[in-house]
Structures are given as structure tokens and as C-alpha cells.
Amino acid sequence: MPVKTVTVRVPAKVNLQLSVGPREADGFHNLVTVFQAISIFDEVTITLAQPNSGISISISGDHTHGVPADDRNLAVKATELIAKEYDLDIDVHIDIKKSIPVACGMAGGSADAAATIVAIDYLFSLGMNREEMSEIAAQLGSDVPFMLSGGTAIGTGHGEQLTPALSRGTYHWVLALSSVGLTTPAVYAECDRLRAELEITEPQTHEVLMQALLAADPKTVGASLTNDLQAAACSLRPALRLVLDVGQEYGALGALVSGSGPTVAFLVADEEAGLDLAVALTASGVVGSVARAYGPVGGAKVLT
Ligand code: ATP
């Protein structure tokens, strides 16, 4: 019997390195980034619907605020793009169970787009290979190709050109979440403003970080975390500096604003240290809420 419904689980990400090159003529920036997929997951369930009923969508779960339940949703855009590229009539209902905080620099929308590609491929037996999926993914957003593969990878271009990174060991994270997000374009605009008088060179991979990942050395990974958007995120949201300070004070191996923020990600030595830091951050009163996660984990995957 043909399959009528499928659920795909997809992780969030943190950036261990986010180096931003000069603003190009098209307004974009060349990046060198190191992504790590972490264990906070959305679930995208796609179910076949009546012929000619089109694409409908519902959002459930812990983080629904700010997620569009219409054709602005990246999961709908992904479905429409595949329908166009593969010349298909696609009538489906999409339900997104959201656990990835929204507009928090953890690529939740990109994750849902990646999950949708995997789900539609499965449901319609398209037999897409990884390259074909990545091509569709890159048209939907720079972070979408990484959410297909997960693990640890270096992203160049706008982040969509991926090279797998050799990484050993498991890394434990505490995430300080904010109830109000920051929009990615606003953070890049602030970054450009803050760097207006500076000479910005083309970004490079940080070799110390790559060697530390290879050696499963969380202490050096913690000391090597960098994000060129951090100053801009802190400029727009000065309270983030307090959050960064509290985490460092309570023994985090390293801390940085994740992507365009406002999530602050703390790398800790192990699960126990994570629990201690989560308690300290909650007690400090400077964070909205706290989550714990580990990485790397795999990318978008059909749940059987
Ligand atoms: P980026 O990928 O640029 O780092 P982000 O992780 O900070 O983004 P997202 O959670 O992806 O932020 O949400 C950014 C915006 O994308 C939301 O405010 C929302 O308007 C829109 N959006 C579209 N589709 C989705 C989706 N499936 N889930 C969450 N947001 C979505």
C-alpha cells in the first residue's frame, strides 16, 4: 500500500565559528562558518490530502509564536518548489511540531524546510539523491543544506557550500533562550554599521578549532568559539553581555551568541556541568529560559 503520511525529525544548529567577510555589492557577505547540529528537534509530519486541495499547514508544540501558518512558511515554500521542479501536483497537509525556538539563531525555519524536502521525497517516491536535495535546499536558504546532513560541517559562500568537518566526541551545550527574537537582516545591518570604518578581510577557517574538534578537546573548542555577529547582537540587545558573563562565571568552557542571536550557547565539560550551569542561569534572572542539548547529531531523518 502506498504511504499516506510520514514524519521527519530535524535538529537545530549552533555555529562554533561564524566569520563574516566584507559586505558584497549584492548586500550579502561571504562567510566561513562551522555548524554543529544539536539535539533539539522539530518534527514535520506530511500527510496526503484530497486531490486539488492544495497545501495546508498547522503548527503545534512548544514554540509556535511567530511561525507563519501560511505560504510564507519555509515548509510550504519547500513543497511548492519541489512541485515546480518535479512538475507534480502536490496536495498535502503539513504539521510542524516545533521545539526549536523561533528567530533565535538556531535555524528552525531552515530545519523545517530540510525536513520537508526529505518528507516529500519519501511520500512521493522521488528518489532524490543527496545532491538533488541540496540543490533544492540551497534555493530555500543558506542554512538549509546543512540541516539535511547534520553532524559538523564547514559552510562557505553564504554558508550553503558544505564540507564535512572531522569531529570526534560529544559536546554538551546549555542554551540561554530569549522570548523575543532578533531578525537576521537587522543583525547583519548592525554588524555593517559597527564595522563601517574597519578594513574587513576575507574569512578563513580557524585551524585551532578544527584541530580541537578532531582531537575531541572540548576545552580548546570552548576557547576557540567565535562569532563575528556577536558584537552586533549585543549592541541590539545589551542584556546579552550579562548572560555571557554569568555563564563564564559559572565555569562554561566557552560561550557565544548562536548565529544571529539572541540565543547564547555555552559549551560545558559534561552533562553534570550543564545541569549546574542551567540552574545558575535560571537563578540569575538574566535569561528568559534555559535548554540543554548535545551535539553533533544527524540531519533530517524519516522516523520509522
Ligand atoms: P536563521 O536561519 O536566519 O539563523 P533563525 O534561526 O534566527 O534564522 P528561524 O527560527 O528560522 O530564525 O525564524 C526566522 C523567521 O522565519 C521567523 O520569524 C518566521 O517569520 C520565518 N519562518 C518561516 N518558516 C518558518 C518555520 N517553519 N519555522 C520558524 N520560522 C519560520
GROMACS .gro file of C-alpha atoms and ligand atoms in nm:
model
  335
    1MET     CA    1   0.000   0.000   0.000
    2PRO     CA    2   0.137   0.349  -0.081
    3VAL     CA    3   0.246   0.551   0.221
    4LYS     CA    4   0.000   0.828   0.313
    5THR     CA    5   0.189   1.004   0.589
    6VAL     CA    6   0.547   1.050   0.703
    7THR     CA    7   0.720   1.222   0.995
    8VAL     CA    8   1.071   1.363   0.963
    9ARG     CA    9   1.275   1.469   1.264
   10VAL     CA   10   1.525   1.752   1.216
   11PRO     CA   11   1.773   1.913   1.458
   12ALA     CA   12   1.865   2.272   1.543
   13LYS     CA   13   2.219   2.406   1.496
   14VAL     CA   14   2.479   2.619   1.666
   15ASN     CA   15   2.769   2.786   1.489
   16LEU     CA   16   3.106   2.712   1.650
   17GLN     CA   17   3.265   2.968   1.421
   18LEU     CA   18   3.088   3.239   1.226
   19SER     CA   19   3.328   3.460   1.034
   20VAL     CA   20   3.169   3.729   0.823
   21GLY     CA   21   3.353   3.883   0.527
   22PRO     CA   22   3.305   4.234   0.389
   23ARG     CA   23   2.961   4.337   0.261
   24GLU     CA   24   2.946   4.250  -0.110
   25ALA     CA   25   2.785   4.464  -0.380
   26ASP     CA   26   2.470   4.246  -0.365
   27GLY     CA   27   2.437   4.320   0.009
   28PHE     CA   28   2.537   3.970   0.113
   29HIS     CA   29   2.854   3.863   0.295
   30ASN     CA   30   3.086   3.572   0.229
   31LEU     CA   31   3.103   3.350   0.535
   32VAL     CA   32   3.315   3.081   0.683
   33THR     CA   33   3.113   2.900   0.942
   34VAL     CA   34   3.138   2.576   1.135
   35PHE     CA   35   2.795   2.427   1.201
   36GLN     CA   36   2.715   2.167   1.463
   37ALA     CA   37   2.371   2.003   1.469
   38ILE     CA   38   2.237   1.972   1.825
   39SER     CA   39   1.971   1.763   1.997
   40ILE     CA   40   1.672   1.997   1.990
   41PHE     CA   41   1.434   1.866   1.724
   42ASP     CA   42   1.133   1.977   1.522
   43GLU     CA   43   0.908   1.709   1.375
   44VAL     CA   44   0.749   1.769   1.038
   45THR     CA   45   0.459   1.537   0.951
   46ILE     CA   46   0.327   1.545   0.596
   47THR     CA   47   0.002   1.370   0.505
   48LEU     CA   48  -0.151   1.322   0.160
   49ALA     CA   49  -0.470   1.524   0.118
   50GLN     CA   50  -0.767   1.516  -0.125
   51PRO     CA   51  -0.679   1.589  -0.490
   52ASN     CA   52  -0.687   1.964  -0.571
   53SER     CA   53  -0.696   2.062  -0.203
   54GLY     CA   54  -0.353   2.226  -0.226
   55ILE     CA   55  -0.107   2.267   0.061
   56SER     CA   56  -0.230   2.335   0.415
   57ILE     CA   57  -0.023   2.376   0.730
   58SER     CA   58  -0.064   2.367   1.108
   59ILE     CA   59   0.191   2.445   1.379
   60SER     CA   60   0.197   2.273   1.718
   61GLY     CA   61   0.448   2.223   2.001
   62ASP     CA   62   0.639   2.448   2.242
   63HIS     CA   63   0.738   2.728   2.003
   64THR     CA   64   0.453   2.836   1.776
   65HIS     CA   65   0.469   3.212   1.831
   66GLY     CA   66   0.598   3.394   1.523
   67VAL     CA   67   0.578   3.093   1.292
   68PRO     CA   68   0.365   3.174   0.986
   69ALA     CA   69   0.092   2.915   0.921
   70ASP     CA   70   0.059   3.003   0.552
   71ASP     CA   71   0.262   3.016   0.231
   72ARG     CA   72   0.534   3.225   0.399
   73ASN     CA   73   0.634   2.917   0.598
   74LEU     CA   74   0.956   2.766   0.464
   75ALA     CA   75   0.800   2.418   0.473
   76VAL     CA   76   0.528   2.537   0.232
   77LYS     CA   77   0.788   2.710   0.015
   78ALA     CA   78   0.991   2.386   0.003
   79THR     CA   79   0.682   2.190  -0.104
   80GLU     CA   80   0.594   2.443  -0.374
   81LEU     CA   81   0.949   2.445  -0.505
   82ILE     CA   82   0.961   2.065  -0.537
   83ALA     CA   83   0.616   2.065  -0.706
   84LYS     CA   84   0.751   2.314  -0.961
   85GLU     CA   85   1.089   2.147  -1.020
   86TYR     CA   86   0.941   1.797  -1.049
   87ASP     CA   87   0.622   1.908  -1.227
   88LEU     CA   88   0.395   1.748  -0.966
   89ASP     CA   89   0.052   1.826  -0.825
   90ILE     CA   90   0.112   1.814  -0.452
   91ASP     CA   91  -0.191   1.811  -0.220
   92VAL     CA   92  -0.075   1.767   0.136
   93HIS     CA   93  -0.122   1.877   0.494
   94ILE     CA   94   0.197   1.975   0.677
   95ASP     CA   95   0.208   1.973   1.057
   96ILE     CA   96   0.517   2.115   1.226
   97LYS     CA   97   0.571   2.023   1.589
   98LYS     CA   98   0.811   2.298   1.692
   99SER     CA   99   1.066   2.252   1.968
  100ILE     CA  100   1.332   2.472   1.806
  101PRO     CA  101   1.298   2.828   1.938
  102VAL     CA  102   1.192   3.076   1.668
  103ALA     CA  103   1.412   3.361   1.538
  104CYS     CA  104   1.684   3.261   1.784
  105GLY     CA  105   1.977   3.188   1.551
  106MET     CA  106   1.917   2.813   1.564
  107ALA     CA  107   1.791   2.777   1.205
  108GLY     CA  108   1.447   2.643   1.294
  109GLY     CA  109   1.284   2.757   0.971
  110SER     CA  110   1.571   2.614   0.766
  111ALA     CA  111   1.542   2.288   0.960
  112ASP     CA  112   1.172   2.259   0.873
  113ALA     CA  113   1.249   2.326   0.506
  114ALA     CA  114   1.509   2.047   0.507
  115ALA     CA  115   1.268   1.810   0.682
  116THR     CA  116   1.003   1.889   0.421
  117ILE     CA  117   1.237   1.802   0.133
  118VAL     CA  118   1.310   1.463   0.292
  119ALA     CA  119   0.940   1.403   0.366
  120ILE     CA  120   0.812   1.494   0.018
  121ASP     CA  121   1.085   1.284  -0.143
  122TYR     CA  122   0.975   0.988   0.070
  123LEU     CA  123   0.600   1.038   0.030
  124PHE     CA  124   0.613   1.080  -0.349
  125SER     CA  125   0.896   0.824  -0.402
  126LEU     CA  126   1.101   1.081  -0.593
  127GLY     CA  127   1.429   0.901  -0.525
  128MET     CA  128   1.625   1.226  -0.490
  129ASN     CA  129   1.994   1.182  -0.416
  130ARG     CA  130   2.181   1.399  -0.167
  131GLU     CA  131   2.300   1.638  -0.437
  132GLU     CA  132   1.948   1.693  -0.573
  133MET     CA  133   1.816   1.755  -0.223
  134SER     CA  134   2.099   2.002  -0.153
  135GLU     CA  135   2.025   2.190  -0.473
  136ILE     CA  136   1.661   2.241  -0.373
  137ALA     CA  137   1.773   2.323  -0.018
  138ALA     CA  138   2.016   2.597  -0.127
  139GLN     CA  139   1.736   2.773  -0.316
  140LEU     CA  140   1.537   2.796   0.009
  141GLY     CA  141   1.810   2.940   0.232
  142SER     CA  142   2.180   2.927   0.313
  143ASP     CA  143   2.137   2.710   0.626
  144VAL     CA  144   1.900   2.456   0.468
  145PRO     CA  145   2.164   2.226   0.306
  146PHE     CA  146   2.335   2.178   0.644
  147MET     CA  147   2.008   2.076   0.812
  148LEU     CA  148   1.985   1.788   0.561
  149SER     CA  149   2.322   1.646   0.658
  150GLY     CA  150   2.363   1.750   1.021
  151GLY     CA  151   2.678   1.644   1.207
  152THR     CA  152   2.957   1.900   1.195
  153ALA     CA  153   3.041   2.084   0.873
  154ILE     CA  154   3.221   2.387   0.739
  155GLY     CA  155   2.997   2.619   0.539
  156THR     CA  156   3.139   2.867   0.288
  157GLY     CA  157   2.982   3.100   0.029
  158HIS     CA  158   2.675   3.215   0.221
  159GLY     CA  159   2.701   2.900   0.434
  160GLU     CA  160   2.540   2.669   0.177
  161GLN     CA  161   2.862   2.520   0.034
  162LEU     CA  162   2.940   2.242   0.276
  163THR     CA  163   3.247   2.036   0.358
  164PRO     CA  164   3.206   1.776   0.632
  165ALA     CA  165   3.436   1.850   0.927
  166LEU     CA  166   3.622   1.578   1.112
  167SER     CA  167   3.493   1.592   1.466
  168ARG     CA  168   3.524   1.341   1.748
  169GLY     CA  169   3.340   1.322   2.078
  170THR     CA  170   3.015   1.464   2.206
  171TYR     CA  171   2.980   1.827   2.308
  172HIS     CA  172   2.737   1.940   2.579
  173TRP     CA  173   2.557   2.271   2.548
  174VAL     CA  174   2.346   2.496   2.767
  175LEU     CA  175   2.134   2.742   2.572
  176ALA     CA  176   2.010   3.067   2.721
  177LEU     CA  177   1.695   3.149   2.528
  178SER     CA  178   1.522   3.477   2.486
  179SER     CA  179   1.145   3.511   2.442
  180VAL     CA  180   1.193   3.788   2.185
  181GLY     CA  181   1.395   3.701   1.874
  182LEU     CA  182   1.630   3.908   1.661
  183THR     CA  183   1.590   3.916   1.285
  184THR     CA  184   1.892   3.805   1.084
  185PRO     CA  185   1.889   4.107   0.842
  186ALA     CA  186   1.880   4.352   1.136
  187VAL     CA  187   2.184   4.186   1.295
  188TYR     CA  188   2.383   4.192   0.968
  189ALA     CA  189   2.290   4.560   0.919
  190GLU     CA  190   2.416   4.639   1.271
  191CYS     CA  191   2.734   4.441   1.203
  192ASP     CA  192   2.795   4.652   0.888
  193ARG     CA  193   2.732   4.970   1.085
  194LEU     CA  194   2.974   4.873   1.365
  195ARG     CA  195   3.244   4.773   1.115
  196ALA     CA  196   3.195   5.068   0.874
  197GLU     CA  197   3.538   5.219   0.947
  198LEU     CA  198   3.726   4.888   0.965
  199GLU     CA  199   3.916   4.702   0.697
  200ILE     CA  200   3.747   4.359   0.679
  201THR     CA  201   3.939   4.071   0.521
  202GLU     CA  202   3.802   3.753   0.362
  203PRO     CA  203   3.715   3.498   0.632
  204GLN     CA  204   3.925   3.186   0.695
  205THR     CA  205   3.865   2.857   0.877
  206HIS     CA  206   4.012   2.866   1.229
  207GLU     CA  207   4.267   2.585   1.235
  208VAL     CA  208   4.286   2.571   1.618
  209LEU     CA  209   3.912   2.499   1.631
  210MET     CA  210   3.933   2.233   1.359
  211GLN     CA  211   4.224   2.058   1.532
  212ALA     CA  212   4.043   2.068   1.868
  213LEU     CA  213   3.731   1.909   1.710
  214LEU     CA  214   3.949   1.637   1.559
  215ALA     CA  215   4.114   1.575   1.896
  216ALA     CA  216   3.781   1.569   2.090
  217ASP     CA  217   3.917   1.851   2.308
  218PRO     CA  218   3.614   2.048   2.441
  219LYS     CA  219   3.834   2.283   2.644
  220THR     CA  220   4.012   2.414   2.335
  221VAL     CA  221   3.687   2.410   2.135
  222GLY     CA  222   3.535   2.625   2.411
  223ALA     CA  223   3.825   2.870   2.399
  224SER     CA  224   3.805   2.888   2.017
  225LEU     CA  225   3.435   2.970   1.974
  226THR     CA  226   3.395   3.290   1.770
  227ASN     CA  227   3.108   3.476   1.612
  228ASP     CA  228   3.157   3.798   1.414
  229LEU     CA  229   2.785   3.876   1.462
  230GLN     CA  230   2.814   3.868   1.840
  231ALA     CA  231   2.906   4.236   1.882
  232ALA     CA  232   2.609   4.334   1.664
  233ALA     CA  233   2.365   4.107   1.851
  234CYS     CA  234   2.493   4.252   2.185
  235SER     CA  235   2.467   4.605   2.051
  236LEU     CA  236   2.099   4.546   1.963
  237ARG     CA  237   2.035   4.352   2.285
  238PRO     CA  238   2.282   4.477   2.553
  239ALA     CA  239   2.143   4.232   2.814
  240LEU     CA  240   2.319   3.952   2.622
  241ARG     CA  241   2.652   4.070   2.766
  242LEU     CA  242   2.519   3.996   3.116
  243VAL     CA  243   2.412   3.649   3.007
  244LEU     CA  244   2.757   3.581   2.858
  245ASP     CA  245   2.923   3.697   3.183
  246VAL     CA  246   2.704   3.481   3.408
  247GLY     CA  247   2.784   3.169   3.204
  248GLN     CA  248   3.159   3.234   3.207
  249GLU     CA  249   3.146   3.295   3.583
  250TYR     CA  250   2.984   2.955   3.640
  251GLY     CA  251   3.252   2.760   3.463
  252ALA     CA  252   3.143   2.729   3.099
  253LEU     CA  253   3.432   2.620   2.873
  254GLY     CA  254   3.324   2.881   2.623
  255ALA     CA  255   3.027   3.091   2.522
  256LEU     CA  256   2.898   3.267   2.218
  257VAL     CA  257   2.587   3.413   2.065
  258SER     CA  258   2.448   3.147   1.831
  259GLY     CA  259   2.425   3.266   1.469
  260SER     CA  260   2.245   3.599   1.460
  261GLY     CA  261   2.124   3.550   1.820
  262PRO     CA  262   1.975   3.617   2.064
  263THR     CA  263   2.035   3.261   2.191
  264VAL     CA  264   2.360   3.235   2.389
  265ALA     CA  265   2.523   2.891   2.367
  266PHE     CA  266   2.755   2.774   2.647
  267LEU     CA  267   2.984   2.477   2.595
  268VAL     CA  268   3.027   2.278   2.917
  269ALA     CA  269   3.250   1.987   3.015
  270ASP     CA  270   2.977   1.725   3.065
  271GLU     CA  271   2.610   1.671   3.143
  272GLU     CA  272   2.655   1.743   3.513
  273ALA     CA  273   2.828   2.075   3.448
  274GLY     CA  274   2.539   2.153   3.211
  275LEU     CA  275   2.284   2.092   3.484
  276ASP     CA  276   2.477   2.317   3.728
  277LEU     CA  277   2.504   2.597   3.474
  278ALA     CA  278   2.136   2.566   3.377
  279VAL     CA  279   2.040   2.609   3.744
  280ALA     CA  280   2.276   2.906   3.787
  281LEU     CA  281   2.145   3.080   3.475
  282THR     CA  282   1.785   3.028   3.577
  283ALA     CA  283   1.857   3.161   3.928
  284SER     CA  284   2.042   3.466   3.790
  285GLY     CA  285   1.719   3.605   3.648
  286VAL     CA  286   1.900   3.738   3.338
  287VAL     CA  287   1.769   3.474   3.093
  288GLY     CA  288   1.419   3.400   2.965
  289SER     CA  289   1.455   3.022   2.974
  290VAL     CA  290   1.726   2.760   2.950
  291ALA     CA  291   1.761   2.442   2.742
  292ARG     CA  292   2.027   2.172   2.736
  293ALA     CA  293   2.145   1.981   2.430
  294TYR     CA  294   2.433   1.779   2.292
  295GLY     CA  295   2.591   1.754   1.951
  296PRO     CA  296   2.673   1.657   1.692
  297VAL     CA  297   2.360   1.473   1.584
  298GLY     CA  298   2.247   1.364   1.237
  299GLY     CA  299   2.036   1.575   0.999
  300ALA     CA  300   1.676   1.541   0.876
  301LYS     CA  301   1.564   1.180   0.907
  302VAL     CA  302   1.244   0.985   0.843
  303LEU     CA  303   1.104   0.843   1.168
  304THR     CA  304   1.000   0.483   1.119
  305ATP     P1  305   1.842   3.194   1.062
  305ATP     O1  306   1.819   3.063   0.990
  305ATP     O2  307   1.843   3.311   0.970
  305ATP     O3  308   1.953   3.189   1.164
  305ATP     P2  309   1.673   3.195   1.287
  305ATP     O4  310   1.717   3.059   1.326
  305ATP     O5  311   1.720   3.308   1.370
  305ATP     O6  312   1.707   3.221   1.139
  305ATP     P3  313   1.405   3.098   1.242
  305ATP     O7  314   1.358   3.026   1.362
  305ATP     O8  315   1.446   3.018   1.124
  305ATP     O9  316   1.519   3.201   1.284
  305ATP    O10  317   1.290   3.202   1.204
  305ATP     C1  318   1.313   3.321   1.131
  305ATP     C2  319   1.180   3.368   1.072
  305ATP    O11  320   1.144   3.281   0.966
  305ATP     C3  321   1.061   3.361   1.167
  305ATP    O12  322   1.050   3.479   1.241
  305ATP     C4  323   0.944   3.338   1.074
  305ATP    O13  324   0.886   3.459   1.034
  305ATP     C5  325   1.003   3.274   0.949
  305ATP     N1  326   0.968   3.130   0.927
  305ATP     C6  327   0.928   3.078   0.810
  305ATP     N2  328   0.908   2.944   0.823
  305ATP     C7  329   0.936   2.911   0.949
  305ATP     C8  330   0.935   2.788   1.020
  305ATP     N3  331   0.899   2.672   0.963
  305ATP     N4  332   0.975   2.791   1.148
  305ATP     C9  333   1.014   2.908   1.206
  305ATP     N5  334   1.013   3.026   1.144
  305ATP    C10  335   0.975   3.030   1.016
   0.00000   0.00000   0.00000
